[in-house]
Each structure stands twice: as structure tokens, then as C-alpha cells.
GROMACS .gro file of C-alpha atoms in nm:
model
  355
    1MET     CA    1  -1.110  -1.165   0.827
    2ASP     CA    2  -1.420  -1.194   1.046
    3GLY     CA    3  -1.501  -1.564   1.074
    4LYS     CA    4  -1.872  -1.483   1.086
    5LYS     CA    5  -1.867  -1.362   0.728
    6ARG     CA    6  -1.996  -1.597   0.460
    7ILE     CA    7  -1.873  -1.463   0.127
    8LEU     CA    8  -1.993  -1.532  -0.226
    9ILE     CA    9  -1.723  -1.432  -0.473
   10ALA     CA   10  -1.826  -1.308  -0.816
   11MET     CA   11  -1.588  -1.500  -1.043
   12SER     CA   12  -1.580  -1.365  -1.397
   13GLY     CA   13  -1.324  -1.614  -1.524
   14GLY     CA   14  -1.049  -1.350  -1.525
   15VAL     CA   15  -0.734  -1.316  -1.319
   16ASP     CA   16  -0.858  -1.041  -1.085
   17SER     CA   17  -1.162  -1.225  -0.951
   18ALA     CA   18  -0.955  -1.545  -0.930
   19VAL     CA   19  -0.699  -1.373  -0.707
   20ALA     CA   20  -0.980  -1.220  -0.497
   21ALA     CA   21  -1.124  -1.570  -0.446
   22MET     CA   22  -0.783  -1.709  -0.354
   23MET     CA   23  -0.722  -1.434  -0.097
   24ILE     CA   24  -1.060  -1.490   0.067
   25LYS     CA   25  -1.008  -1.866   0.073
   26GLN     CA   26  -0.664  -1.823   0.232
   27SER     CA   27  -0.808  -1.590   0.497
   28GLY     CA   28  -1.005  -1.884   0.635
   29ALA     CA   29  -1.344  -1.734   0.563
   30THR     CA   30  -1.638  -1.950   0.464
   31CYS     CA   31  -1.676  -1.882   0.093
   32ALA     CA   32  -1.799  -1.999  -0.245
   33GLY     CA   33  -1.761  -1.880  -0.601
   34ALA     CA   34  -2.028  -1.794  -0.854
   35ASN     CA   35  -2.027  -1.696  -1.218
   36MET     CA   36  -2.294  -1.479  -1.374
   37ARG     CA   37  -2.396  -1.598  -1.717
   38LEU     CA   38  -2.484  -1.277  -1.898
   39HIS     CA   39  -2.506  -1.391  -2.259
   40ASN     CA   40  -2.685  -1.662  -2.449
   41LYS     CA   41  -2.592  -1.549  -2.798
   42THR     CA   42  -2.303  -1.721  -2.974
   43ASP     CA   43  -2.152  -1.392  -3.097
   44ALA     CA   44  -2.074  -1.309  -2.733
   45GLU     CA   45  -1.847  -1.611  -2.686
   46GLY     CA   46  -1.507  -1.501  -2.563
   47ALA     CA   47  -1.660  -1.202  -2.388
   48CYS     CA   48  -1.716  -1.137  -2.019
   49GLY     CA   49  -2.017  -1.330  -1.894
   50SER     CA   50  -1.997  -1.595  -2.167
   51GLY     CA   51  -1.987  -1.973  -2.137
   52GLU     CA   52  -1.612  -1.970  -2.197
   53ASP     CA   53  -1.556  -1.747  -1.895
   54ALA     CA   54  -1.788  -1.958  -1.681
   55ALA     CA   55  -1.573  -2.261  -1.754
   56ASP     CA   56  -1.257  -2.074  -1.653
   57ALA     CA   57  -1.424  -1.956  -1.331
   58GLU     CA   58  -1.530  -2.309  -1.244
   59LYS     CA   59  -1.174  -2.437  -1.301
   60VAL     CA   60  -1.037  -2.181  -1.055
   61ALA     CA   61  -1.304  -2.262  -0.795
   62SER     CA   62  -1.222  -2.631  -0.829
   63ALA     CA   63  -0.850  -2.562  -0.785
   64LEU     CA   64  -0.927  -2.360  -0.472
   65ASN     CA   65  -1.162  -2.634  -0.349
   66ILE     CA   66  -1.454  -2.401  -0.292
   67PRO     CA   67  -1.820  -2.458  -0.389
   68PHE     CA   68  -1.922  -2.304  -0.722
   69PHE     CA   69  -2.254  -2.182  -0.856
   70ALA     CA   70  -2.348  -2.095  -1.213
   71LEU     CA   71  -2.609  -1.820  -1.219
   72ASP     CA   72  -2.803  -1.738  -1.535
   73PHE     CA   73  -2.870  -1.364  -1.530
   74SER     CA   74  -2.897  -1.329  -1.908
   75SER     CA   75  -3.258  -1.207  -1.907
   76ASP     CA   76  -3.178  -0.942  -1.642
   77PHE     CA   77  -2.873  -0.839  -1.842
   78GLU     CA   78  -3.067  -0.795  -2.162
   79LYS     CA   79  -3.339  -0.593  -1.988
   80ASN     CA   80  -3.117  -0.368  -1.778
   81VAL     CA   81  -2.798  -0.337  -1.985
   82ILE     CA   82  -2.832  -0.434  -2.351
   83LEU     CA   83  -3.171  -0.278  -2.424
   84PRO     CA   84  -3.083   0.057  -2.258
   85PHE     CA   85  -2.752   0.053  -2.449
   86VAL     CA   86  -2.934   0.013  -2.782
   87THR     CA   87  -3.198   0.273  -2.691
   88ALA     CA   88  -2.931   0.526  -2.592
   89TYR     CA   89  -2.757   0.502  -2.927
   90GLU     CA   90  -3.091   0.534  -3.106
   91ASN     CA   91  -3.146   0.860  -2.917
   92GLY     CA   92  -2.807   1.012  -2.990
   93ARG     CA   93  -2.648   0.932  -2.654
   94THR     CA   94  -2.330   0.738  -2.575
   95PRO     CA   95  -2.394   0.499  -2.283
   96ASN     CA   96  -2.155   0.321  -2.046
   97PRO     CA   97  -2.303  -0.028  -2.009
   98CYS     CA   98  -2.041  -0.139  -1.756
   99ILE     CA   99  -2.185   0.111  -1.509
  100GLU     CA  100  -2.538  -0.021  -1.566
  101CYS     CA  101  -2.414  -0.379  -1.524
  102ASN     CA  102  -2.266  -0.283  -1.189
  103ARG     CA  103  -2.587  -0.101  -1.092
  104PHE     CA  104  -2.835  -0.374  -1.182
  105LEU     CA  105  -2.640  -0.700  -1.199
  106LYS     CA  106  -2.323  -0.721  -0.988
  107PHE     CA  107  -2.429  -0.513  -0.690
  108ASP     CA  108  -2.803  -0.565  -0.698
  109ARG     CA  109  -2.914  -0.892  -0.856
  110PHE     CA  110  -2.599  -1.081  -0.754
  111LEU     CA  111  -2.598  -0.937  -0.402
  112LYS     CA  112  -2.965  -1.027  -0.352
  113GLU     CA  113  -2.893  -1.380  -0.476
  114ALA     CA  114  -2.605  -1.411  -0.229
  115LEU     CA  115  -2.809  -1.290   0.067
  116SER     CA  116  -3.096  -1.523  -0.023
  117ARG     CA  117  -2.850  -1.816  -0.012
  118GLY     CA  118  -2.734  -1.726   0.339
  119PHE     CA  119  -2.417  -1.538   0.251
  120THR     CA  120  -2.341  -1.217   0.441
  121HIS     CA  121  -2.116  -1.053   0.180
  122ILE     CA  122  -2.013  -1.060  -0.182
  123ALA     CA  123  -1.663  -0.997  -0.316
  124THR     CA  124  -1.543  -0.896  -0.661
  125GLY     CA  125  -1.209  -0.835  -0.830
  126HIS     CA  126  -1.262  -0.462  -0.871
  127TYR     CA  127  -0.977  -0.224  -0.794
  128ALA     CA  128  -1.135   0.007  -0.536
  129ARG     CA  129  -1.161   0.032  -0.157
  130ILE     CA  130  -1.444   0.052   0.095
  131ASP     CA  131  -1.411   0.211   0.439
  132PHE     CA  132  -1.661   0.290   0.713
  133ASP     CA  133  -1.658   0.644   0.852
  134ALA     CA  134  -1.799   0.618   1.204
  135SER     CA  135  -1.816   0.996   1.244
  136ARG     CA  136  -2.056   1.018   0.950
  137ASN     CA  137  -2.207   0.672   0.999
  138ARG     CA  138  -2.152   0.611   0.627
  139TYR     CA  139  -1.963   0.368   0.413
  140LEU     CA  140  -1.713   0.534   0.181
  141LEU     CA  141  -1.609   0.422  -0.165
  142LYS     CA  142  -1.247   0.514  -0.235
  143LYS     CA  143  -1.004   0.495  -0.522
  144ALA     CA  144  -0.777   0.193  -0.545
  145ALA     CA  145  -0.420   0.210  -0.420
  146ASP     CA  146  -0.311   0.143  -0.779
  147LEU     CA  147  -0.441   0.455  -0.953
  148THR     CA  148  -0.349   0.312  -1.295
  149LYS     CA  149  -0.614   0.041  -1.241
  150ASP     CA  150  -0.861   0.235  -1.025
  151GLN     CA  151  -1.221   0.140  -1.112
  152SER     CA  152  -1.406   0.371  -0.874
  153TYR     CA  153  -1.549   0.563  -1.172
  154VAL     CA  154  -1.765   0.267  -1.277
  155LEU     CA  155  -1.878   0.194  -0.919
  156TRP     CA  156  -2.051   0.523  -0.833
  157THR     CA  157  -2.399   0.366  -0.842
  158ILE     CA  158  -2.340   0.149  -0.533
  159ARG     CA  159  -2.568   0.250  -0.247
  160GLN     CA  160  -2.499   0.262   0.128
  161GLU     CA  161  -2.699  -0.052   0.209
  162GLN     CA  162  -2.507  -0.241  -0.059
  163LEU     CA  163  -2.161  -0.122   0.047
  164ALA     CA  164  -2.224  -0.281   0.387
  165HIS     CA  165  -2.216  -0.622   0.217
  166ILE     CA  166  -1.936  -0.576  -0.039
  167LEU     CA  167  -1.565  -0.661  -0.026
  168PHE     CA  168  -1.293  -0.554  -0.270
  169PRO     CA  169  -0.990  -0.770  -0.177
  170LEU     CA  170  -0.768  -0.615  -0.448
  171GLY     CA  171  -0.820  -0.254  -0.341
  172ASP     CA  172  -0.477  -0.217  -0.181
  173MET     CA  173  -0.288  -0.412  -0.449
  174THR     CA  174  -0.136  -0.329  -0.784
  175LYS     CA  175  -0.233  -0.520  -1.095
  176ALA     CA  176   0.125  -0.651  -1.120
  177GLU     CA  177   0.103  -0.788  -0.765
  178ALA     CA  178  -0.228  -0.958  -0.840
  179ARG     CA  179  -0.094  -1.126  -1.153
  180GLN     CA  180   0.222  -1.233  -0.969
  181LEU     CA  181   0.011  -1.393  -0.696
  182ALA     CA  182  -0.188  -1.579  -0.962
  183GLU     CA  183   0.132  -1.703  -1.125
  184GLU     CA  184   0.291  -1.813  -0.797
  185SER     CA  185  -0.027  -1.999  -0.702
  186GLY     CA  186  -0.053  -2.172  -1.039
  187LEU     CA  187  -0.399  -2.037  -1.119
  188ALA     CA  188  -0.505  -2.141  -1.468
  189VAL     CA  189  -0.604  -1.784  -1.562
  190ALA     CA  190  -0.278  -1.623  -1.444
  191HIS     CA  191  -0.183  -1.517  -1.797
  192LYS     CA  192  -0.532  -1.452  -1.930
  193SER     CA  193  -0.553  -1.109  -2.093
  194ASP     CA  194  -0.791  -0.844  -1.964
  195SER     CA  195  -1.105  -0.769  -2.163
  196GLN     CA  196  -1.088  -0.429  -2.333
  197ASP     CA  197  -1.421  -0.379  -2.509
  198ILE     CA  198  -1.784  -0.377  -2.404
  199CYS     CA  199  -1.847  -0.739  -2.308
  200PHE     CA  200  -2.138  -0.807  -2.542
  201VAL     CA  201  -1.967  -0.632  -2.836
  202PRO     CA  202  -1.622  -0.798  -2.828
  203ASP     CA  203  -1.535  -0.674  -3.179
  204GLY     CA  204  -1.597  -0.312  -3.075
  205LYS     CA  205  -1.842  -0.248  -3.362
  206TYR     CA  206  -2.123  -0.094  -3.159
  207ALA     CA  207  -2.334   0.030  -3.450
  208ASP     CA  208  -2.328  -0.311  -3.616
  209PHE     CA  209  -2.445  -0.466  -3.289
  210VAL     CA  210  -2.733  -0.218  -3.260
  211GLU     CA  211  -2.846  -0.295  -3.616
  212ARG     CA  212  -2.826  -0.670  -3.557
  213TYR     CA  213  -3.021  -0.633  -3.233
  214ARG     CA  214  -3.295  -0.425  -3.394
  215GLY     CA  215  -3.291  -0.618  -3.720
  216THR     CA  216  -3.280  -0.298  -3.924
  217THR     CA  217  -3.049  -0.036  -4.067
  218PHE     CA  218  -3.057   0.325  -3.960
  219PRO     CA  219  -3.126   0.599  -4.216
  220ALA     CA  220  -2.875   0.848  -4.348
  221GLY     CA  221  -2.915   1.212  -4.252
  222GLU     CA  222  -2.752   1.550  -4.278
  223PHE     CA  223  -2.419   1.666  -4.143
  224ARG     CA  224  -2.468   2.034  -4.065
  225ALA     CA  225  -2.236   2.319  -3.977
  226GLN     CA  226  -2.310   2.524  -3.667
  227ASP     CA  227  -2.484   2.781  -3.889
  228GLY     CA  228  -2.714   2.515  -4.035
  229ARG     CA  229  -2.542   2.466  -4.370
  230VAL     CA  230  -2.555   2.108  -4.502
  231LEU     CA  231  -2.202   1.969  -4.527
  232GLY     CA  232  -2.285   1.616  -4.639
  233TYR     CA  233  -2.463   1.305  -4.521
  234HIS     CA  234  -2.400   1.060  -4.238
  235ARG     CA  235  -2.464   0.685  -4.232
  236GLY     CA  236  -2.702   0.676  -3.933
  237ILE     CA  237  -2.666   0.853  -3.598
  238ILE     CA  238  -2.578   0.530  -3.415
  239ARG     CA  239  -2.236   0.536  -3.586
  240TYR     CA  240  -2.119   0.860  -3.425
  241THR     CA  241  -2.030   1.004  -3.087
  242ILE     CA  242  -1.940   1.347  -2.953
  243GLY     CA  243  -1.583   1.449  -3.033
  244GLN     CA  244  -1.550   1.210  -3.328
  245LYS     CA  245  -1.332   1.326  -3.617
  246LYS     CA  246  -1.241   1.009  -3.805
  247GLY     CA  247  -1.478   0.819  -4.030
  248LEU     CA  248  -1.699   1.112  -4.128
  249GLY     CA  249  -1.644   1.045  -4.498
  250LEU     CA  250  -1.626   1.414  -4.584
  251VAL     CA  251  -1.369   1.628  -4.764
  252LEU     CA  252  -1.358   1.947  -4.560
  253PRO     CA  253  -1.145   2.263  -4.575
  254GLU     CA  254  -1.073   2.238  -4.202
  255PRO     CA  255  -1.091   1.964  -3.937
  256LEU     CA  256  -1.445   1.931  -3.800
  257TYR     CA  257  -1.576   1.718  -3.514
  258VAL     CA  258  -1.913   1.581  -3.407
  259SER     CA  259  -2.041   1.836  -3.156
  260ALA     CA  260  -2.412   1.742  -3.134
  261ILE     CA  261  -2.634   1.451  -3.236
  262HIS     CA  262  -3.001   1.532  -3.298
  263ALA     CA  263  -3.216   1.219  -3.289
  264GLU     CA  264  -3.532   1.426  -3.337
  265ASP     CA  265  -3.446   1.517  -3.698
  266ASN     CA  266  -3.169   1.261  -3.763
  267SER     CA  267  -2.899   1.526  -3.809
  268ILE     CA  268  -2.548   1.572  -3.676
  269THR     CA  269  -2.378   1.905  -3.608
  270LEU     CA  270  -2.008   1.940  -3.688
  271SER     CA  271  -1.788   2.213  -3.548
  272PRO     CA  272  -1.422   2.310  -3.514
  273SER     CA  273  -1.241   2.175  -3.209
  274GLU     CA  274  -1.328   2.480  -2.997
  275GLY     CA  275  -1.697   2.397  -3.040
  276LEU     CA  276  -1.648   2.082  -2.834
  277PHE     CA  277  -1.562   2.264  -2.512
  278SER     CA  278  -1.811   2.355  -2.240
  279THR     CA  279  -1.795   2.438  -1.871
  280THR     CA  280  -2.132   2.322  -1.740
  281LEU     CA  281  -2.326   1.997  -1.731
  282THR     CA  282  -2.641   1.863  -1.571
  283ALA     CA  283  -2.669   1.502  -1.451
  284THR     CA  284  -2.969   1.296  -1.342
  285HIS     CA  285  -3.024   0.942  -1.204
  286ILE     CA  286  -2.779   1.044  -0.933
  287ASN     CA  287  -2.638   0.848  -0.642
  288LEU     CA  288  -2.454   1.012  -0.353
  289ILE     CA  289  -2.228   0.797  -0.136
  290SER     CA  290  -2.016   1.000   0.105
  291VAL     CA  291  -2.295   1.249   0.182
  292PRO     CA  292  -2.675   1.225   0.185
  293ARG     CA  293  -2.704   1.549  -0.016
  294ILE     CA  294  -2.492   1.825  -0.170
  295GLU     CA  295  -2.557   2.126   0.051
  296GLY     CA  296  -2.500   2.462  -0.114
  297ALA     CA  297  -2.213   2.496  -0.361
  298VAL     CA  298  -1.932   2.247  -0.299
  299ARG     CA  299  -1.583   2.243  -0.447
  300LEU     CA  300  -1.500   1.895  -0.579
  301LYS     CA  301  -1.313   1.729  -0.861
  302ALA     CA  302  -1.515   1.567  -1.138
  303LYS     CA  303  -1.445   1.339  -1.432
  304VAL     CA  304  -1.677   1.292  -1.729
  305ARG     CA  305  -1.528   0.976  -1.883
  306TYR     CA  306  -1.342   0.673  -1.749
  307ARG     CA  307  -1.013   0.788  -1.906
  308HIS     CA  308  -1.073   1.155  -1.829
  309THR     CA  309  -0.851   1.342  -1.585
  310GLU     CA  310  -1.062   1.472  -1.298
  311GLU     CA  311  -1.088   1.852  -1.287
  312TRP     CA  312  -1.195   2.109  -1.030
  313ALA     CA  313  -1.559   2.214  -1.038
  314THR     CA  314  -1.832   2.374  -0.829
  315VAL     CA  315  -2.116   2.129  -0.769
  316THR     CA  316  -2.475   2.199  -0.663
  317GLN     CA  317  -2.783   1.978  -0.627
  318PRO     CA  318  -3.083   2.180  -0.752
  319THR     CA  319  -3.329   1.890  -0.705
  320PRO     CA  320  -3.318   1.551  -0.531
  321ASP     CA  321  -3.222   1.380  -0.860
  322THR     CA  322  -3.015   1.649  -1.031
  323LEU     CA  323  -2.654   1.759  -1.011
  324ARG     CA  324  -2.517   2.073  -1.175
  325VAL     CA  325  -2.143   2.078  -1.233
  326GLU     CA  326  -1.958   2.396  -1.332
  327PHE     CA  327  -1.595   2.334  -1.422
  328ASP     CA  328  -1.321   2.590  -1.361
  329GLN     CA  329  -1.186   2.520  -1.708
  330PRO     CA  330  -1.379   2.417  -2.023
  331GLN     CA  331  -1.393   2.041  -2.075
  332ARG     CA  332  -1.378   1.870  -2.412
  333ALA     CA  333  -1.661   1.656  -2.549
  334ILE     CA  334  -1.893   1.629  -2.249
  335THR     CA  335  -2.126   1.357  -2.376
  336LYS     CA  336  -2.489   1.276  -2.298
  337GLY     CA  337  -2.524   0.925  -2.160
  338GLN     CA  338  -2.180   0.912  -2.002
  339SER     CA  339  -2.132   0.945  -1.625
  340VAL     CA  340  -1.994   1.233  -1.425
  341VAL     CA  341  -1.828   1.113  -1.103
  342LEU     CA  342  -1.738   1.347  -0.816
  343TYR     CA  343  -1.430   1.309  -0.596
  344ASP     CA  344  -1.315   1.460  -0.268
  345GLY     CA  345  -0.953   1.347  -0.265
  346ASP     CA  346  -0.967   0.969  -0.301
  347VAL     CA  347  -1.330   0.948  -0.183
  348VAL     CA  348  -1.613   0.908  -0.432
  349VAL     CA  349  -1.879   1.162  -0.337
  350GLY     CA  350  -2.125   1.029  -0.596
  351GLY     CA  351  -2.220   1.058  -0.958
  352GLY     CA  352  -2.493   1.078  -1.220
  353ILE     CA  353  -2.574   1.032  -1.588
  354ILE     CA  354  -2.496   1.336  -1.803
  355SER     CA  355  -2.823   1.462  -1.950
   0.00000   0.00000   0.00000
């Protein structure tokens, strides 16, 4: 590793960032660790960005004998992640707060903090890769070598000027190899389990969190068939998402699914499974990485959810901040508020928020 690099490692308190820190330390680079405190509320203890994780991160930094900083980003997190999350649910959308955390906290606020302290780069424990394409004079974001752990989908918001200062030490490793390294090195977090839920809602009850945050309950409204018939009543639009079948509380002659959420009149449309499929989406708040602009109609693969299999589509860019994606085959439950991410092989072309 280039000895001129001074690297601040984002240490979440988990095994991946601990192994990333260990690898950078062993490379001989000048480095330090830092934990981002994202929560101040007690109900977030045990979640990513909590005091418990900060303590684990500090233990690892001490074991590696590297300097450690505790950074309180809780106000930024509330403004840029929690509040938009709540607002999205109130408006019938289903957000992905991890993407917004990467956009505003990890690769913006944290990077700026590192550069202001004299560091040249930041490193995280994400499973993805960064290359520089000299022919295009652009940094490329690529899938991880371990496709079962690839996190490129949640990293599409990273901009060119940021990629120049980011390192992903785990990009060429498998998760099993990372955990084995942690075990062999005696890192205290070697057997710590991975977080599965949204970090500030560790119990997974998103609607309950929104109601606690707003200090109110959300009114019931009508479930409607596609032809407008009233089928029953829901318990507040924040409790539902596109494609949902379970928990509707209705006795129906056939299986029906949430196919549309209408915040304007507090109603929800239900339809048979075939009503969930569509071939076209529009995305805004876009960021392109491998190219400065989509020229004409381009054939790419696209995925509309983190666990979604990417599918072939024709992509155009009608305006500077709009993508139009037309899939070859209908896709199930394309959801407002989620991200569409475009791929050319293992290269992330860019992405946007489905609108």
C-alpha cells in the first residue's frame, strides 16, 4: 500500500470493519480508526451506530494499537436518514435508509471529517471494489468478488470525487475468509453476528418506530379493489408496502396484494398477483459513476431491490436528473422510494430513487 496514504478507517464495531482495519494496519500504512455515533436514543442500543458498537470498535482499535476517534454524527443522521425515512412512509413510499446513510454520512460527512484531520483516504468494511479506468479517466465501482455478500447496490450514490479517497479492503475476499482472519488474529468481534435490520429499528417494527417518532397514530383508511370497490379497512398506510400479502386482516375469496398506496386520500389498492408486475420505471435523484451521462438507449442490467436479481433493461436519461428503465420482462413489486441500480457486467453504472 502507498506509504503516502493516511487512512481513517470507519469502524462500526462489527467483524468486517475490524478486519479492514487489521489489513490496513498490517500493510504498514499510517492509519487510525473512528466510530460514528449515530444514535442517542436508548431504544437503539444494540444497533449499528450505538454506544455498544462504539465500545466494540474502540476495543479492536486498542488491540491493533491504532489511534481511535469517537465521532458524534447523531444530529446529521437524524436530519438526513431518520427524518426522510419517516417522511417517506408517511407519503406511501418504502425507503432504503442504508443508502441514505452511505450518501450523507459514511461517504460525505465522514470523508470530510477525515480530510479535515489530514487523512488522505477513508476505508470501510463494505464488500465492493474500486478501480480506476485510465482510458475513461473515471473511478469505477464494481461488485465484490464474493457475490453472496456484494454490497454495491447500496453504494451507488458515491461520486467520482469521493471514490478517489475511498478504500474497500474486503472487496476481493469472501465473508468466510474475513471471519477466519478475525478468528486467527483473536479479534474480540470475530464471532459477532451481522446486523440484519435497519439500524435504528432493531426490532424490525418500522410502523411502530414512525408512530413513536411522530408521537401520533396514523388513521385507518379504505382497502380498495382495482375497480374502486371498498374491500375493508387498513390500520394506517405506514404499516404496508408494495407486494405485501400477509397482515391485511381481510377474509378474501382470492389472494390479494398491496399494489398501490395513496397517501393523498389514505387508501390502499389491492390486486391479484398479476397486478404487481410492470415493465417500466422512472427514477430521480440519480448518480452516474462509470459514465457522465446515459447517451441514447443503452442495454444494461438493473435491480430494483437489494435482494432482487438484476434483469436486462433498456435505459435512457430523458433529463439530467431522470432515468427511465424499460425491462425486457415484467418485474414484480417495483416500489416507490427504493433504488434502481444499473450494472454493466460487474461495474455499477449508476442508480436513482424510484419515483
